[in-house]
Amino acid sequence: MEPVGGGGGGGCRRGSPSADPRSTLVLSNLAEVVERVFTFLPAKALLRVAGVCRLWRECVRRVLRTHRGVTWISAGPAEAGHPEGHCLVRALAQELENVRVLPQTVLYMADSETFIRLEECRGHKRARKRTSMETALALEKLFPKQCQVLGIVTPGIIVTPMGSGSNRPLEIEIGESGFALLFPQIEGIKIQPFHFMKDPKNPTLERHQLTEAGLLDNPELRVVLVFGYNCCKVGASAYLQRVVSTFSDMNIILAGGQVDHLASLTAEKSPLGVDAAGVVGLSLSGARIQSATVLLSEDVTDEKAAEAAMQRLKAASIPQHNTVGFMFACVGRGFQHYGAKGNVEADAFRKLFPGIPLFGFFGNGEIGCDRIVTGNFILRKCTEVKGEDLFHSYTTVMALVHLGSPK
């Protein structure tokens, strides 16, 4: 998704001798017409034509600035079962050709069962699990080089099928699935991946690390999506709590949980070892961001109670345009938790928010609480929150993140 060709002069090069001279004149000189034509092209095609001439390059820049909505590419059971690669890789390879936004940051999640492969150890008959770096690298190569990619793998996936935010979100507890959220550059909003790796020799988390990640000394910080990986390792869970506690009392939204592994982080210069443990996530800053979260406790065990929780989220009055929903649920919930009935929480979300796409995972622990941050950044708490009250099990955290309305 990079520009091809040189810049050239102010006008466009002449076409072939058979080209209509009138159309050549229009496409060489009338920016308004060129821009109108370019609005119908996906981002990848725009980057190709940007190298034709200076006029087209400027038109491409203006058109891309108008494509500021978050988009996504998803894959589920219908696309699974192919012998060559994970279904999310195949979906991205095909659908990125049609995406209209130029992604600056990507958050992807995939199921660990098929994203992790079994590999026989040299000299040992038994097999061990390891993160499939080949799959992660195949995903990363599909995006522009300047794009920041954060990828995690979890036991189960919550995903909205492509096409429309009103499509029914699916709770895929078992099976090959995944999604990629594509965040373009949005005026007035900064989305920044972060990573803190647990170091047994130096357990201290330096203040400058948090500041560089946009998590401290940042008055416009609004939302932190935070994920601990390999938390089964000794001390990893305590490290996650230490990281979260440093900004848990701020007037921000915190949502996330514990996942199996970190698959991709393009900011890293070297691949992670299979035994590495740490904390990753996204910090979202900007005065136009609005967000809210609710916690579905272990006592929420039927559709009526799930809908009541969504009513609390609805009461936050978060705008629905340019908004993304997140669902971070315990692996102990889902189908079995609701008496052998599936998709209960995702359906409850869709009932109250029919036009907002929903994404997330079934993981090994949840982070969040009932909290609302409105546009004027006044914090309203539905429950008093302390650092230790942000960590849960057998719960679900539902979040809305609004990335601003067009000016």
Short mmCIF file of C-alpha atoms in Angstrom, two decimals:
data_model
loop_
_atom_site.label_atom_id
_atom_site.label_comp_id
_atom_site.label_asym_id
_atom_site.label_seq_id
_atom_site.Cartn_x
_atom_site.Cartn_y
_atom_site.Cartn_z
CA MET A 1 0.00 0.00 0.00
CA GLU A 2 2.79 2.37 -0.88
CA PRO A 3 2.91 4.99 -3.63
CA VAL A 4 4.51 3.92 -6.87
CA GLY A 5 6.24 6.03 -9.48
CA GLY A 6 7.73 9.48 -9.28
CA GLY A 7 6.27 12.88 -8.57
CA GLY A 8 6.67 14.62 -11.90
CA GLY A 9 5.57 18.16 -12.60
CA GLY A 10 2.40 20.02 -11.87
CA GLY A 11 0.36 18.45 -14.66
CA CYS A 12 -0.21 14.82 -15.60
CA ARG A 13 1.56 12.98 -18.36
CA ARG A 14 -0.29 12.58 -21.61
CA GLY A 15 -2.02 9.29 -22.21
CA SER A 16 -1.70 7.02 -25.22
CA PRO A 17 -2.35 8.42 -28.75
CA SER A 18 -5.80 6.81 -28.71
CA ALA A 19 -6.86 8.60 -25.49
CA ASP A 20 -9.62 11.19 -25.75
CA PRO A 21 -7.80 14.58 -25.61
CA ARG A 22 -10.75 16.19 -23.82
CA SER A 23 -10.74 13.64 -20.99
CA THR A 24 -6.96 13.92 -20.77
CA LEU A 25 -7.28 17.69 -20.40
CA VAL A 26 -9.89 17.36 -17.64
CA LEU A 27 -7.97 14.74 -15.67
CA SER A 28 -4.75 16.72 -16.04
CA ASN A 29 -6.04 20.08 -14.85
CA LEU A 30 -9.38 19.99 -13.02
CA ALA A 31 -8.75 18.96 -9.41
CA GLU A 32 -12.47 18.99 -8.55
CA VAL A 33 -13.22 16.36 -11.18
CA VAL A 34 -10.20 14.25 -10.27
CA GLU A 35 -11.15 14.29 -6.58
CA ARG A 36 -14.69 13.27 -7.41
CA VAL A 37 -13.41 10.29 -9.38
CA PHE A 38 -10.94 9.36 -6.64
CA THR A 39 -13.65 9.18 -3.97
CA PHE A 40 -14.77 5.91 -5.56
CA LEU A 41 -11.34 4.29 -5.29
CA PRO A 42 -10.06 2.19 -2.35
CA ALA A 43 -6.99 3.42 -0.47
CA LYS A 44 -4.61 0.96 -2.10
CA ALA A 45 -5.56 2.15 -5.58
CA LEU A 46 -5.25 5.77 -4.45
CA LEU A 47 -1.70 5.21 -3.30
CA ARG A 48 -0.85 3.75 -6.69
CA VAL A 49 -2.23 6.67 -8.68
CA ALA A 50 -0.65 9.21 -6.30
CA GLY A 51 2.64 8.68 -8.13
CA VAL A 52 1.29 9.79 -11.50
CA CYS A 53 1.67 13.54 -11.01
CA ARG A 54 1.59 16.34 -8.47
CA LEU A 55 -2.08 17.19 -9.09
CA TRP A 56 -3.18 13.61 -8.50
CA ARG A 57 -0.97 13.30 -5.45
CA GLU A 58 -2.60 16.34 -3.82
CA CYS A 59 -6.06 15.06 -4.76
CA VAL A 60 -5.25 11.70 -3.16
CA ARG A 61 -4.19 13.41 0.07
CA ARG A 62 -7.41 15.38 0.25
CA VAL A 63 -9.57 12.34 -0.47
CA LEU A 64 -7.81 10.23 2.16
CA ARG A 65 -8.38 12.97 4.73
CA THR A 66 -12.13 12.56 4.22
CA HIS A 67 -11.97 8.80 4.92
CA ARG A 68 -11.65 8.96 8.70
CA GLY A 69 -14.05 6.30 9.92
CA VAL A 70 -12.81 3.14 11.62
CA THR A 71 -13.31 0.05 9.50
CA TRP A 72 -12.71 -3.64 10.04
CA ILE A 73 -12.04 -6.93 8.35
CA SER A 74 -13.29 -10.09 10.00
CA ALA A 75 -13.28 -13.83 9.45
CA GLY A 76 -15.27 -16.57 11.13
CA PRO A 77 -16.26 -20.21 10.87
CA ALA A 78 -17.59 -19.78 7.32
CA GLU A 79 -14.08 -18.89 6.10
CA ALA A 80 -12.25 -21.43 8.29
CA GLY A 81 -10.94 -24.88 7.50
CA HIS A 82 -8.61 -23.91 4.65
CA PRO A 83 -5.32 -25.82 4.71
CA GLU A 84 -3.25 -22.75 3.79
CA GLY A 85 -3.02 -20.21 6.58
CA HIS A 86 -5.38 -18.72 9.11
CA CYS A 87 -8.74 -17.43 7.90
CA LEU A 88 -7.94 -13.87 9.06
CA VAL A 89 -4.83 -13.77 6.85
CA ARG A 90 -6.85 -14.84 3.84
CA ALA A 91 -9.62 -12.34 4.57
CA LEU A 92 -7.13 -9.48 4.95
CA ALA A 93 -5.25 -10.40 1.78
CA GLN A 94 -8.50 -10.19 -0.17
CA GLU A 95 -10.40 -7.36 1.53
CA LEU A 96 -7.57 -4.85 2.01
CA GLU A 97 -7.78 -4.23 -1.72
CA ASN A 98 -11.24 -2.72 -1.18
CA VAL A 99 -10.70 -0.74 2.04
CA ARG A 100 -11.15 3.02 1.67
CA VAL A 101 -9.17 4.09 4.74
CA LEU A 102 -5.39 4.19 5.00
CA PRO A 103 -4.71 2.39 8.29
CA GLN A 104 -2.28 4.03 10.68
CA THR A 105 -2.92 1.67 13.61
CA VAL A 106 -4.27 -1.88 13.52
CA LEU A 107 -5.58 -3.96 16.40
CA TYR A 108 -6.21 -7.58 15.50
CA MET A 109 -7.33 -10.56 17.56
CA ALA A 110 -7.44 -14.21 16.56
CA ASP A 111 -8.27 -17.50 18.24
CA SER A 112 -5.30 -19.15 19.88
CA GLU A 113 -6.35 -22.69 18.98
CA THR A 114 -5.58 -22.27 15.27
CA PHE A 115 -3.17 -19.32 15.47
CA ILE A 116 -0.89 -21.41 17.73
CA ARG A 117 0.55 -24.49 16.14
CA LEU A 118 2.14 -27.63 17.51
CA GLU A 119 5.80 -28.05 16.73
CA GLU A 120 7.91 -31.05 17.49
CA CYS A 121 10.98 -30.16 19.51
CA ARG A 122 14.29 -31.34 18.15
CA GLY A 123 15.42 -34.39 20.07
CA HIS A 124 12.08 -34.83 21.85
CA LYS A 125 9.08 -36.89 20.87
CA ARG A 126 6.61 -34.67 22.66
CA ALA A 127 5.30 -31.50 21.04
CA ARG A 128 5.16 -28.02 22.53
CA LYS A 129 3.02 -25.02 21.68
CA ARG A 130 4.54 -21.86 20.33
CA THR A 131 3.22 -18.70 18.70
CA SER A 132 3.15 -19.11 14.95
CA MET A 133 5.43 -16.25 13.94
CA GLU A 134 4.91 -17.12 10.29
CA THR A 135 1.22 -16.30 10.57
CA ALA A 136 1.89 -13.06 12.44
CA LEU A 137 4.49 -11.94 9.89
CA ALA A 138 2.15 -12.80 7.03
CA LEU A 139 -0.46 -10.50 8.58
CA GLU A 140 1.96 -7.65 9.20
CA LYS A 141 3.26 -7.71 5.61
CA LEU A 142 -0.22 -6.97 4.31
CA PHE A 143 -0.28 -3.50 5.91
CA PRO A 144 1.64 -0.33 4.98
CA LYS A 145 5.15 -0.20 6.40
CA GLN A 146 4.37 2.87 8.49
CA CYS A 147 1.33 1.19 10.06
CA GLN A 148 1.55 0.14 13.73
CA VAL A 149 0.15 -3.35 14.28
CA LEU A 150 -0.85 -4.86 17.63
CA GLY A 151 -2.06 -8.45 17.54
CA ILE A 152 -3.11 -10.81 20.32
CA VAL A 153 -4.47 -14.35 20.42
CA THR A 154 -7.16 -15.51 22.83
CA PRO A 155 -9.31 -18.58 23.50
CA GLY A 156 -12.41 -17.12 21.81
CA ILE A 157 -13.41 -14.17 19.64
CA ILE A 158 -16.34 -11.74 19.48
CA VAL A 159 -16.67 -10.34 15.98
CA THR A 160 -19.10 -8.41 13.78
CA PRO A 161 -19.19 -9.74 10.20
CA MET A 162 -18.01 -7.36 7.49
CA GLY A 163 -20.34 -5.11 5.56
CA SER A 164 -22.28 -3.19 8.17
CA GLY A 165 -22.20 -2.29 11.84
CA SER A 166 -25.78 -3.49 12.06
CA ASN A 167 -24.76 -7.08 11.28
CA ARG A 168 -25.31 -9.47 14.17
CA PRO A 169 -22.12 -9.76 16.29
CA LEU A 170 -21.05 -13.35 16.93
CA GLU A 171 -19.61 -14.93 20.05
CA ILE A 172 -17.24 -17.55 18.64
CA GLU A 173 -16.11 -19.47 21.70
CA ILE A 174 -14.46 -22.30 19.77
CA GLY A 175 -13.15 -22.34 16.23
CA GLU A 176 -11.02 -20.46 13.75
CA SER A 177 -11.88 -16.75 13.74
CA GLY A 178 -10.46 -13.25 14.00
CA PHE A 179 -10.79 -9.60 13.15
CA ALA A 180 -8.64 -6.56 12.41
CA LEU A 181 -9.73 -3.05 13.39
CA LEU A 182 -8.23 -0.47 11.04
CA PHE A 183 -7.77 2.99 12.56
CA PRO A 184 -6.87 5.75 10.07
CA GLN A 185 -5.27 9.00 11.12
CA ILE A 186 -8.09 10.98 12.75
CA GLU A 187 -7.75 14.72 13.27
CA GLY A 188 -7.39 15.59 16.95
CA ILE A 189 -7.04 11.96 18.07
CA LYS A 190 -3.89 9.98 18.84
CA ILE A 191 -3.96 6.18 19.06
CA GLN A 192 -0.72 4.78 20.42
CA PRO A 193 0.26 1.12 21.04
CA PHE A 194 2.30 0.38 24.16
CA HIS A 195 4.21 -2.59 25.52
CA PHE A 196 5.76 -3.29 28.90
CA MET A 197 7.62 -6.59 29.11
CA LYS A 198 8.15 -8.23 32.47
CA ASP A 199 11.87 -8.33 33.28
CA PRO A 200 12.75 -10.57 36.24
CA LYS A 201 15.99 -8.63 36.71
CA ASN A 202 14.27 -5.24 36.75
CA PRO A 203 10.66 -5.42 37.98
CA THR A 204 10.40 -1.64 38.35
CA LEU A 205 8.22 0.20 35.87
CA GLU A 206 9.85 3.55 35.18
CA ARG A 207 7.73 6.68 35.00
CA HIS A 208 9.28 7.71 31.68
CA GLN A 209 8.06 4.46 30.13
CA LEU A 210 4.47 5.31 30.99
CA THR A 211 4.91 8.89 29.81
CA GLU A 212 6.33 7.80 26.45
CA ALA A 213 3.34 5.48 25.99
CA GLY A 214 0.95 8.39 26.54
CA LEU A 215 -0.28 6.97 29.84
CA LEU A 216 1.08 9.66 32.18
CA ASP A 217 1.32 13.45 31.94
CA ASN A 218 -1.24 13.35 29.14
CA PRO A 219 -4.24 15.60 29.85
CA GLU A 220 -6.08 14.37 26.73
CA LEU A 221 -5.87 10.65 27.59
CA ARG A 222 -9.41 9.24 27.47
CA VAL A 223 -9.29 5.46 26.93
CA VAL A 224 -6.81 2.67 27.65
CA LEU A 225 -7.37 -0.79 26.20
CA VAL A 226 -5.01 -3.01 28.18
CA PHE A 227 -4.14 -6.70 27.81
CA GLY A 228 -1.86 -8.91 29.88
CA TYR A 229 -0.33 -11.81 27.98
CA ASN A 230 1.14 -15.08 29.28
CA CYS A 231 -0.26 -14.22 32.72
CA CYS A 232 0.12 -17.86 33.77
CA LYS A 233 3.86 -17.24 34.10
CA VAL A 234 5.22 -16.63 37.59
CA GLY A 235 4.74 -13.01 38.59
CA ALA A 236 3.03 -12.02 35.33
CA SER A 237 -0.39 -11.38 36.87
CA ALA A 238 1.13 -9.22 39.61
CA TYR A 239 3.04 -7.29 36.94
CA LEU A 240 -0.21 -6.60 35.06
CA GLN A 241 -1.78 -5.26 38.24
CA ARG A 242 1.27 -3.07 38.87
CA VAL A 243 1.00 -1.54 35.40
CA VAL A 244 -2.74 -0.90 35.62
CA SER A 245 -2.55 0.51 39.14
CA THR A 246 -0.33 3.38 37.95
CA PHE A 247 -3.22 4.96 36.02
CA SER A 248 -6.31 3.27 37.49
CA ASP A 249 -7.36 6.32 39.52
CA MET A 250 -7.31 8.67 36.51
CA ASN A 251 -10.46 9.99 34.86
CA ILE A 252 -10.16 7.56 31.99
CA ILE A 253 -11.83 4.43 30.67
CA LEU A 254 -9.98 1.18 31.33
CA ALA A 255 -11.05 -2.00 29.58
CA GLY A 256 -9.35 -5.25 28.63
CA GLY A 257 -8.25 -8.51 30.14
CA GLN A 258 -5.82 -11.39 30.13
CA VAL A 259 -5.05 -13.09 26.81
CA ASP A 260 -2.97 -16.08 25.80
CA HIS A 261 -0.16 -14.54 23.78
CA LEU A 262 1.13 -11.43 22.07
CA ALA A 263 1.31 -12.25 18.36
CA SER A 264 2.32 -8.95 16.73
CA LEU A 265 3.80 -5.68 17.81
CA THR A 266 5.52 -3.97 14.90
CA ALA A 267 7.23 -1.50 17.23
CA GLU A 268 9.38 -4.34 18.58
CA LYS A 269 12.79 -4.69 16.96
CA SER A 270 13.18 -8.37 17.82
CA PRO A 271 10.68 -11.23 18.14
CA LEU A 272 9.49 -12.22 21.59
CA GLY A 273 10.44 -15.50 23.18
CA VAL A 274 7.68 -18.02 23.80
CA ASP A 275 8.05 -17.55 27.56
CA ALA A 276 7.86 -13.74 27.51
CA ALA A 277 5.14 -12.12 29.62
CA GLY A 278 3.97 -8.55 29.81
CA VAL A 279 1.32 -5.95 29.13
CA VAL A 280 0.25 -4.43 25.80
CA GLY A 281 -2.54 -2.16 24.69
CA LEU A 282 -3.67 1.03 23.03
CA SER A 283 -3.89 4.50 24.55
CA LEU A 284 -6.47 6.77 22.91
CA SER A 285 -6.11 10.50 23.43
CA GLY A 286 -8.16 13.42 22.18
CA ALA A 287 -10.74 15.87 23.46
CA ARG A 288 -13.37 14.54 21.03
CA ILE A 289 -13.29 10.99 22.40
CA GLN A 290 -16.23 9.83 24.52
CA SER A 291 -16.44 6.46 26.20
CA ALA A 292 -18.24 4.32 28.76
CA THR A 293 -17.97 0.84 30.27
CA VAL A 294 -20.22 -1.46 32.25
CA LEU A 295 -19.40 -4.64 34.15
CA LEU A 296 -21.62 -7.71 33.87
CA SER A 297 -21.01 -9.55 37.13
CA GLU A 298 -21.14 -13.27 37.77
CA ASP A 299 -24.76 -12.80 38.89
CA VAL A 300 -25.85 -11.79 35.37
CA THR A 301 -27.08 -15.16 34.14
CA ASP A 302 -30.07 -14.50 31.86
CA GLU A 303 -31.08 -12.35 28.91
CA LYS A 304 -33.08 -9.90 31.00
CA ALA A 305 -30.15 -9.15 33.29
CA ALA A 306 -27.79 -8.80 30.32
CA GLU A 307 -30.14 -6.29 28.71
CA ALA A 308 -30.34 -4.34 31.97
CA ALA A 309 -26.56 -3.95 31.89
CA MET A 310 -26.77 -2.67 28.32
CA GLN A 311 -29.38 -0.16 29.48
CA ARG A 312 -26.79 1.26 31.88
CA LEU A 313 -24.41 1.59 28.95
CA LYS A 314 -27.15 3.22 26.87
CA ALA A 315 -27.75 5.77 29.65
CA ALA A 316 -24.24 7.12 29.07
CA SER A 317 -25.60 8.78 25.89
CA ILE A 318 -22.46 8.08 23.89
CA PRO A 319 -22.96 9.10 20.21
CA GLN A 320 -23.39 6.06 17.99
CA HIS A 321 -21.73 7.46 14.86
CA ASN A 322 -18.03 6.55 14.50
CA THR A 323 -18.28 4.40 17.64
CA VAL A 324 -16.88 0.92 18.30
CA GLY A 325 -18.10 -1.55 20.89
CA PHE A 326 -15.78 -3.87 22.83
CA MET A 327 -16.67 -7.00 24.77
CA PHE A 328 -14.10 -8.69 27.02
CA ALA A 329 -15.60 -11.81 28.57
CA CYS A 330 -14.36 -14.66 30.72
CA VAL A 331 -13.98 -18.07 29.10
CA GLY A 332 -16.34 -19.29 31.83
CA ARG A 333 -19.23 -17.29 30.41
CA GLY A 334 -20.88 -17.59 27.02
CA PHE A 335 -22.82 -20.70 26.04
CA GLN A 336 -22.52 -22.63 29.31
CA HIS A 337 -23.05 -19.62 31.57
CA TYR A 338 -26.43 -18.91 30.00
CA GLY A 339 -27.89 -22.39 30.23
CA ALA A 340 -26.72 -23.73 26.88
CA LYS A 341 -27.87 -20.60 25.02
CA GLY A 342 -25.24 -18.83 22.93
CA ASN A 343 -24.66 -15.23 21.86
CA VAL A 344 -26.73 -13.81 24.73
CA GLU A 345 -24.53 -10.84 25.60
CA ALA A 346 -23.69 -9.92 22.01
CA ASP A 347 -27.38 -10.03 21.10
CA ALA A 348 -28.25 -7.86 24.11
CA PHE A 349 -25.68 -5.33 22.91
CA ARG A 350 -27.09 -5.32 19.39
CA LYS A 351 -30.62 -4.81 20.68
CA LEU A 352 -29.63 -1.53 22.36
CA PHE A 353 -26.94 -0.50 19.84
CA PRO A 354 -28.11 -1.85 16.46
CA GLY A 355 -25.67 0.20 14.38
CA ILE A 356 -22.46 -0.19 16.40
CA PRO A 357 -20.07 -3.06 15.53
CA LEU A 358 -18.87 -5.18 18.47
CA PHE A 359 -15.45 -6.81 18.89
CA GLY A 360 -13.53 -8.56 21.63
CA PHE A 361 -12.59 -11.89 23.12
CA PHE A 362 -13.17 -14.64 25.64
CA GLY A 363 -10.11 -14.48 27.88
CA ASN A 364 -8.64 -15.49 31.20
CA GLY A 365 -9.57 -12.48 33.33
CA GLU A 366 -11.27 -9.13 32.79
CA ILE A 367 -10.28 -5.52 33.47
CA GLY A 368 -12.88 -2.78 33.85
CA CYS A 369 -15.80 -1.39 35.81
CA ASP A 370 -18.90 0.78 35.45
CA ARG A 371 -17.49 4.10 34.33
CA ILE A 372 -18.52 6.92 32.01
CA VAL A 373 -16.37 9.69 30.52
CA THR A 374 -18.37 12.29 28.62
CA GLY A 375 -17.25 14.87 26.10
CA ASN A 376 -16.60 17.55 28.69
CA PHE A 377 -14.51 14.99 30.58
CA ILE A 378 -16.54 14.91 33.77
CA LEU A 379 -16.19 11.47 35.36
CA ARG A 380 -19.32 9.75 36.65
CA LYS A 381 -18.87 6.47 38.50
CA CYS A 382 -21.66 3.94 38.86
CA THR A 383 -19.55 2.19 41.48
CA GLU A 384 -16.66 3.38 43.59
CA VAL A 385 -13.55 2.00 41.94
CA LYS A 386 -10.22 1.17 43.48
CA GLY A 387 -7.27 -0.37 41.72
CA GLU A 388 -7.94 -3.91 42.92
CA ASP A 389 -11.61 -3.61 41.93
CA LEU A 390 -10.68 -3.37 38.25
CA PHE A 391 -9.70 -7.05 38.02
CA HIS A 392 -12.41 -9.69 37.73
CA SER A 393 -13.19 -13.27 36.79
CA TYR A 394 -16.41 -14.84 35.46
CA THR A 395 -17.50 -11.38 34.29
CA THR A 396 -17.87 -9.42 31.06
CA VAL A 397 -16.71 -5.85 30.43
CA MET A 398 -18.66 -3.97 27.76
CA ALA A 399 -17.26 -0.71 26.40
CA LEU A 400 -18.20 1.99 23.90
CA VAL A 401 -15.51 4.18 22.34
CA HIS A 402 -16.63 7.17 20.26
CA LEU A 403 -13.88 8.68 18.09
CA GLY A 404 -15.51 12.01 17.38
CA SER A 405 -17.98 13.30 14.83
CA PRO A 406 -17.00 14.89 11.50
CA LYS A 407 -16.52 18.63 11.70
#
